[in-house]
Coordinates of C-alpha atoms in Angstrom, one line a residue:
M1 CA 0.5 -0.2 0.5
H2 CA 1.0 3.9 -0.7
P3 CA 3.1 5.2 2.1
G4 CA 1.2 7.6 3.9
A5 CA -1.9 4.3 4.9
D6 CA -2.0 3.5 7.3
P7 CA 0.3 0.9 8.2
G8 CA -1.2 -1.3 10.3
S9 CA -2.8 -2.6 7.2
S10 CA -1.7 -5.4 5.3
P11 CA -4.3 -5.4 2.0
G12 CA -4.0 -8.7 -0.2
A13 CA -2.5 -8.4 -3.9
G14 CA -6.0 -9.7 -5.6
D15 CA -9.2 -8.6 -4.9
A16 CA -12.1 -10.7 -3.0
P17 CA -12.3 -14.4 -4.1
S18 CA -16.1 -15.6 -5.2
G19 CA -19.1 -15.0 -3.1
A20 CA -17.1 -11.6 -1.0
D21 CA -17.8 -8.5 -0.8
P22 CA -17.4 -7.1 -4.8
V23 CA -14.3 -4.6 -4.5
L24 CA -17.0 -1.7 -6.4
L25 CA -20.1 -1.1 -5.2
V26 CA -22.2 0.5 -8.1
S27 CA -25.5 2.3 -7.3
Q28 CA -27.9 4.9 -8.6
E29 CA -29.7 7.1 -6.3
G30 CA -32.6 9.5 -9.0
A31 CA -29.7 10.5 -11.8
V32 CA -27.0 9.8 -9.8
R33 CA -24.5 7.4 -10.2
V34 CA -22.8 6.4 -7.4
L35 CA -19.1 4.3 -7.6
T36 CA -18.2 3.5 -3.3
L37 CA -14.1 1.9 -3.7
N38 CA -15.3 -1.5 -1.4
R39 CA -11.3 -2.4 0.0
P40 CA -12.2 -1.4 3.2
Q41 CA -9.7 -3.3 5.4
A42 CA -7.2 -2.0 2.4
L43 CA -7.9 1.5 2.8
N44 CA -9.5 1.3 -0.6
A45 CA -5.8 1.1 -2.2
F46 CA -6.0 -0.1 -5.6
T47 CA -5.3 -3.5 -7.3
T48 CA -4.7 -4.1 -11.4
P49 CA -8.2 -5.6 -10.8
M50 CA -10.5 -2.6 -8.9
L51 CA -9.1 0.2 -11.4
G52 CA -9.9 -2.5 -14.3
Q53 CA -14.2 -2.2 -12.6
L54 CA -13.8 1.3 -12.3
R55 CA -13.2 2.0 -15.5
H56 CA -15.4 0.1 -17.0
A57 CA -18.2 1.5 -14.3
L58 CA -17.4 4.9 -15.5
D59 CA -17.5 3.6 -18.8
D60 CA -20.8 2.3 -18.4
A61 CA -22.5 5.8 -16.5
A62 CA -21.1 7.9 -19.4
A63 CA -22.9 5.7 -21.9
D64 CA -26.4 5.1 -19.9
T65 CA -28.7 8.3 -20.7
T66 CA -30.4 7.7 -17.8
V67 CA -27.1 9.1 -15.3
R68 CA -26.3 12.9 -15.7
A69 CA -24.0 13.1 -12.8
V70 CA -21.3 10.1 -11.6
L71 CA -20.5 9.9 -7.2
V72 CA -17.3 8.9 -6.5
T73 CA -16.5 8.0 -2.5
G74 CA -14.9 5.1 -0.8
A75 CA -16.2 2.4 1.6
G76 CA -15.0 2.9 5.4
R77 CA -12.7 4.5 6.7
A78 CA -10.5 6.1 4.3
F79 CA -10.9 6.7 0.7
C80 CA -7.9 5.6 -1.0
A81 CA -4.5 4.5 0.2
G82 CA -3.4 4.9 -3.5
Q83 CA -1.9 1.9 -5.2
D84 CA -1.9 -2.1 -3.2
L85 CA 2.2 -1.9 -3.6
N86 CA 1.6 -5.7 -3.1
D87 CA -0.1 -6.1 -6.8
P88 CA 1.8 -8.4 -9.1
Y89 CA 2.3 -5.0 -11.6
I90 CA 3.9 -3.0 -8.9
K91 CA 5.5 -5.6 -6.1
P92 CA 9.3 -5.7 -6.4
E93 CA 10.8 -9.9 -7.2
F94 CA 13.7 -10.3 -5.2
E95 CA 16.6 -12.8 -6.1
E96 CA 18.8 -14.4 -3.5
L97 CA 22.6 -13.3 -3.8
P98 CA 25.9 -15.4 -2.6
P99 CA 26.8 -15.4 0.6
G100 CA 28.7 -12.7 1.8
S101 CA 26.9 -10.0 -1.0
S102 CA 25.4 -7.3 0.2
S103 CA 22.0 -6.8 0.0
T104 CA 19.8 -3.9 -1.6
G105 CA 16.6 -3.6 -2.3
T106 CA 15.7 -4.4 1.3
L107 CA 12.4 -3.4 2.1
A108 CA 11.7 -1.1 5.2
G109 CA 11.0 -3.0 8.7
Q110 CA 12.4 -6.4 6.8
P111 CA 15.4 -7.7 8.5
E112 CA 18.9 -7.2 6.6
T113 CA 19.0 -10.2 3.9
H114 CA 21.1 -11.2 1.2
R115 CA 18.7 -10.1 -1.8
R116 CA 17.8 -7.8 -4.6
A117 CA 15.1 -6.1 -6.3
K118 CA 14.8 -6.9 -10.1
P119 CA 14.1 -3.7 -11.8
K120 CA 10.7 -3.3 -12.4
D121 CA 8.5 -1.1 -15.1
I122 CA 6.0 1.0 -13.2
G123 CA 5.8 2.6 -16.7
H124 CA 3.4 -0.9 -17.5
L125 CA 0.9 -0.3 -15.0
L126 CA 0.8 4.0 -15.6
D127 CA -0.3 2.8 -19.3
H128 CA -2.8 0.0 -19.3
Y129 CA -4.1 0.7 -16.3
Y130 CA -4.3 4.8 -14.5
I131 CA -4.1 6.5 -17.9
P132 CA -7.2 5.3 -19.3
L133 CA -8.4 5.6 -16.5
A134 CA -7.4 9.3 -16.1
L135 CA -8.3 10.9 -19.4
R136 CA -11.7 8.5 -18.9
L137 CA -12.6 10.0 -15.6
R138 CA -11.4 13.7 -16.8
S139 CA -13.6 13.2 -20.4
M140 CA -16.8 12.5 -18.9
P141 CA -20.0 13.9 -20.3
V142 CA -21.5 13.8 -17.5
P143 CA -20.4 16.0 -13.8
T144 CA -18.6 14.7 -11.5
V145 CA -18.2 14.4 -7.7
C146 CA -15.6 13.0 -5.3
A147 CA -16.7 12.6 -2.2
V148 CA -13.4 11.8 0.1
N149 CA -13.7 10.1 3.1
G150 CA -10.4 9.8 4.9
V151 CA -6.9 9.3 3.5
A152 CA -6.7 9.9 -0.8
A153 CA -2.9 8.8 -0.8
G154 CA -1.1 8.6 -3.8
A155 CA -2.7 8.2 -7.2
G156 CA -6.2 8.0 -4.6
A157 CA -5.3 11.1 -4.4
N158 CA -5.2 12.2 -8.1
I159 CA -8.1 10.0 -8.8
A160 CA -10.5 12.3 -6.2
L161 CA -8.3 15.6 -8.1
G162 CA -8.7 14.6 -11.5
C163 CA -12.8 14.8 -10.9
D164 CA -15.3 17.9 -11.2
I165 CA -16.1 18.2 -8.1
V166 CA -13.9 17.4 -4.7
I167 CA -15.7 18.0 -0.9
A168 CA -14.0 16.1 1.6
G169 CA -14.8 15.4 5.7
R170 CA -13.3 17.8 7.6
S171 CA -10.8 14.4 8.6
A172 CA -9.8 13.5 5.6
S173 CA -6.8 14.2 4.3
F174 CA -4.4 14.1 0.6
I175 CA -1.3 12.5 0.5
Q176 CA 1.3 13.4 -2.6
A177 CA 3.3 10.4 -1.0
F178 CA 5.6 9.5 -4.1
S179 CA 9.0 10.6 -3.2
R180 CA 8.5 8.1 -0.1
I181 CA 9.5 5.2 -1.9
G182 CA 11.5 7.0 -4.7
L183 CA 8.4 6.9 -7.8
V184 CA 7.4 10.3 -8.9
P185 CA 3.1 11.8 -9.0
D186 CA 0.9 9.9 -11.6
C187 CA -2.2 10.1 -12.4
G188 CA -2.1 13.1 -14.1
G189 CA -0.5 14.6 -10.5
T190 CA 1.8 16.8 -11.9
W191 CA -0.9 18.2 -14.2
L192 CA -3.4 18.9 -11.9
L193 CA -1.5 19.7 -9.0
T194 CA 0.0 22.7 -10.3
R195 CA -3.3 24.0 -11.9
L196 CA -5.3 23.9 -9.2
V197 CA -2.4 25.3 -5.9
G198 CA 0.5 26.6 -8.0
R199 CA 3.9 25.2 -8.5
A200 CA 5.1 25.9 -5.3
R201 CA 2.9 24.9 -2.7
A202 CA 2.5 21.3 -5.8
L203 CA 6.6 21.2 -5.2
Q204 CA 5.9 21.4 -1.3
L205 CA 3.3 18.5 -1.4
T206 CA 5.4 16.2 -4.0
L207 CA 9.0 16.8 -2.7
L208 CA 8.0 16.7 0.7
G209 CA 5.2 14.5 0.9
D210 CA 3.1 15.6 4.0
K211 CA -0.4 14.6 4.7
L212 CA -2.5 17.8 3.8
P213 CA -5.3 18.6 6.0
A214 CA -8.4 18.4 4.3
E215 CA -9.6 22.4 5.9
Q216 CA -6.4 23.2 4.5
A217 CA -6.5 21.6 1.1
Q218 CA -10.2 24.1 1.1
Q219 CA -7.8 27.3 2.0
W220 CA -5.8 26.0 -0.7
G221 CA -8.0 25.5 -3.6
L222 CA -6.9 21.9 -4.3
I223 CA -10.4 20.5 -3.5
A224 CA -14.2 22.6 -2.9
R225 CA -15.8 22.2 0.6
C226 CA -15.1 20.2 3.6
V227 CA -17.8 19.9 5.5
A228 CA -17.9 17.8 8.7
D229 CA -17.6 14.4 8.8
E230 CA -20.8 13.1 9.6
E231 CA -22.2 15.3 6.7
L232 CA -20.1 14.6 3.6
P233 CA -23.1 11.4 3.0
A234 CA -25.6 14.3 2.7
A235 CA -23.9 16.7 0.7
A236 CA -21.8 15.4 -1.4
M237 CA -25.3 13.6 -2.7
A238 CA -27.3 17.2 -2.5
L239 CA -24.1 18.2 -4.7
A240 CA -24.2 15.1 -7.1
Q241 CA -28.6 15.9 -6.8
Q242 CA -28.1 19.5 -7.9
L243 CA -25.3 18.8 -10.8
A244 CA -27.4 16.4 -11.9
G245 CA -30.9 18.9 -12.1
M246 CA -28.0 21.3 -14.5
P247 CA -27.3 21.2 -18.3
T248 CA -25.6 19.0 -18.4
R249 CA -23.7 19.0 -21.8
A250 CA -23.2 23.1 -20.9
L251 CA -21.7 22.1 -17.7
V252 CA -18.9 19.5 -19.3
Q253 CA -18.2 21.7 -22.2
T254 CA -17.4 24.9 -19.5
R255 CA -15.2 21.9 -17.6
A256 CA -13.2 21.9 -21.1
A257 CA -12.8 25.5 -22.2
L258 CA -11.5 26.2 -18.5
D259 CA -9.1 23.5 -19.0
E260 CA -8.1 24.7 -22.3
A261 CA -8.1 28.2 -21.4
M262 CA -5.0 27.6 -19.2
D263 CA -2.7 27.1 -21.9
L264 CA -4.5 29.9 -24.4
E265 CA -3.8 33.8 -24.9
L266 CA -6.4 35.9 -23.9
E267 CA -7.9 35.8 -27.3
D268 CA -7.6 32.2 -28.1
A269 CA -9.5 32.2 -25.1
L270 CA -12.9 34.2 -26.6
R271 CA -12.7 32.9 -30.1
L272 CA -12.7 29.8 -28.2
E273 CA -16.3 30.9 -25.5
A274 CA -17.6 32.6 -28.9
R275 CA -17.6 28.4 -30.8
L276 CA -19.1 27.1 -28.1
Q277 CA -21.6 29.6 -26.7
S278 CA -22.5 29.5 -31.1
Q279 CA -23.2 25.7 -29.9
M280 CA -25.1 26.5 -27.1
G281 CA -27.5 28.7 -28.6
F282 CA -28.9 25.8 -30.6
A283 CA -28.5 23.3 -27.7
H284 CA -32.2 22.3 -26.0
D285 CA -31.2 23.0 -23.0
Y286 CA -30.0 27.0 -23.4
L287 CA -33.9 27.1 -24.9
E288 CA -35.9 25.6 -22.3
G289 CA -34.2 27.5 -19.9
T290 CA -34.5 30.5 -21.2
A291 CA -38.5 30.1 -21.6
A292 CA -38.5 28.6 -17.5
F293 CA -36.6 32.0 -16.2
L294 CA -39.1 34.2 -18.5
D295 CA -42.1 32.3 -17.8
K296 CA -40.9 31.6 -14.0
R297 CA -41.1 28.3 -13.8
K298 CA -38.3 25.4 -12.9
P299 CA -36.3 24.2 -16.4
N300 CA -36.6 20.5 -16.9
F301 CA -32.8 20.3 -18.7
K302 CA -32.7 17.5 -21.2
D303 CA -29.1 17.8 -23.2
R304 CA -26.6 14.9 -22.2

C-alpha cells in the first residue's frame, strides 16, 4: 500500500474471492450514479482488477443516458490509500545473492537479507490502467463529484482531484506519497497540482510527501469544500443531485473550456468561448432555460 496509509493495514494483492464482497459497489440514486471503492480492510488501495472495474463502471455511466452526474467515494474509514504495493504489477521481485554479497532493495522494517530487488517496469501499470482511467474520468460526459472520507494518498489522491468537484470530511487528508518510495507523481498529479495550487505548493506537496488536512486543502484551493465528517455523505449526494438537475452539456463544455483556456492566450480563449456559445445556442437546454426563466418556472434540462 502507498506510504501514508495506516501501517496496521495489510492488504492482499488480489481482489475478493468468489462470493466475497465486490471491490467496487455501483448504485444509482435518481440521476446520480454512485461508485464506491470497496476494499475497506485495505483502505481501498487500488489493485489492477479494481482499477479495471472502476474504468468500466465509468464507461457504463458515460453510456447510460439516465445518468446525469457521477459520485465517487470510498467505503469504510478511507477514500483510497493509493496503489496496493502487493499487486503483482508493482510489487518488486527479489533474487537471492551468494553468501557474503551486500544486499540491496531490502524493504523497510525487514531484517537484512542477501537478496536484491529486480527492476520493475511500473510504466506498464500506468499505460494499461492509470492513464486510461484518468482520461476516462476527465472526459466524462456528465459532471463528477468525489466525496473524500479519510485518507486519499498517492494515486488515490489524484483520482479524487481528477473529479470536477471534490468535497471532503474534516478528518480527511491528502498525501502525495510517491517520493517516499522513490517515484514521481502519476495519475495526472503533475498536471493537476500545479493548476490547482500553483508550482510552489505543488512542489511542497510532492517533494516532501507531507499530509495535507482537508481544511487546509480547501484553503489552498485543492478541493472545493470541507464539511463535518457526519455531514459528508448527505452533502456530497446533495451536490451531485444539484449538478444532475442542471444543463449537463453546458457543464461539461464549461469544464473543457476551463481546462483548455489554461494554455491559451486571452484572444484565443475568447474565440473558444464564442465557438462554444454558438453550439450552446442551438441546444435544447439553452432554449428551455431561457423559456423557463421568462415563464418563471423550473427548467427541464435534457441535453447530454
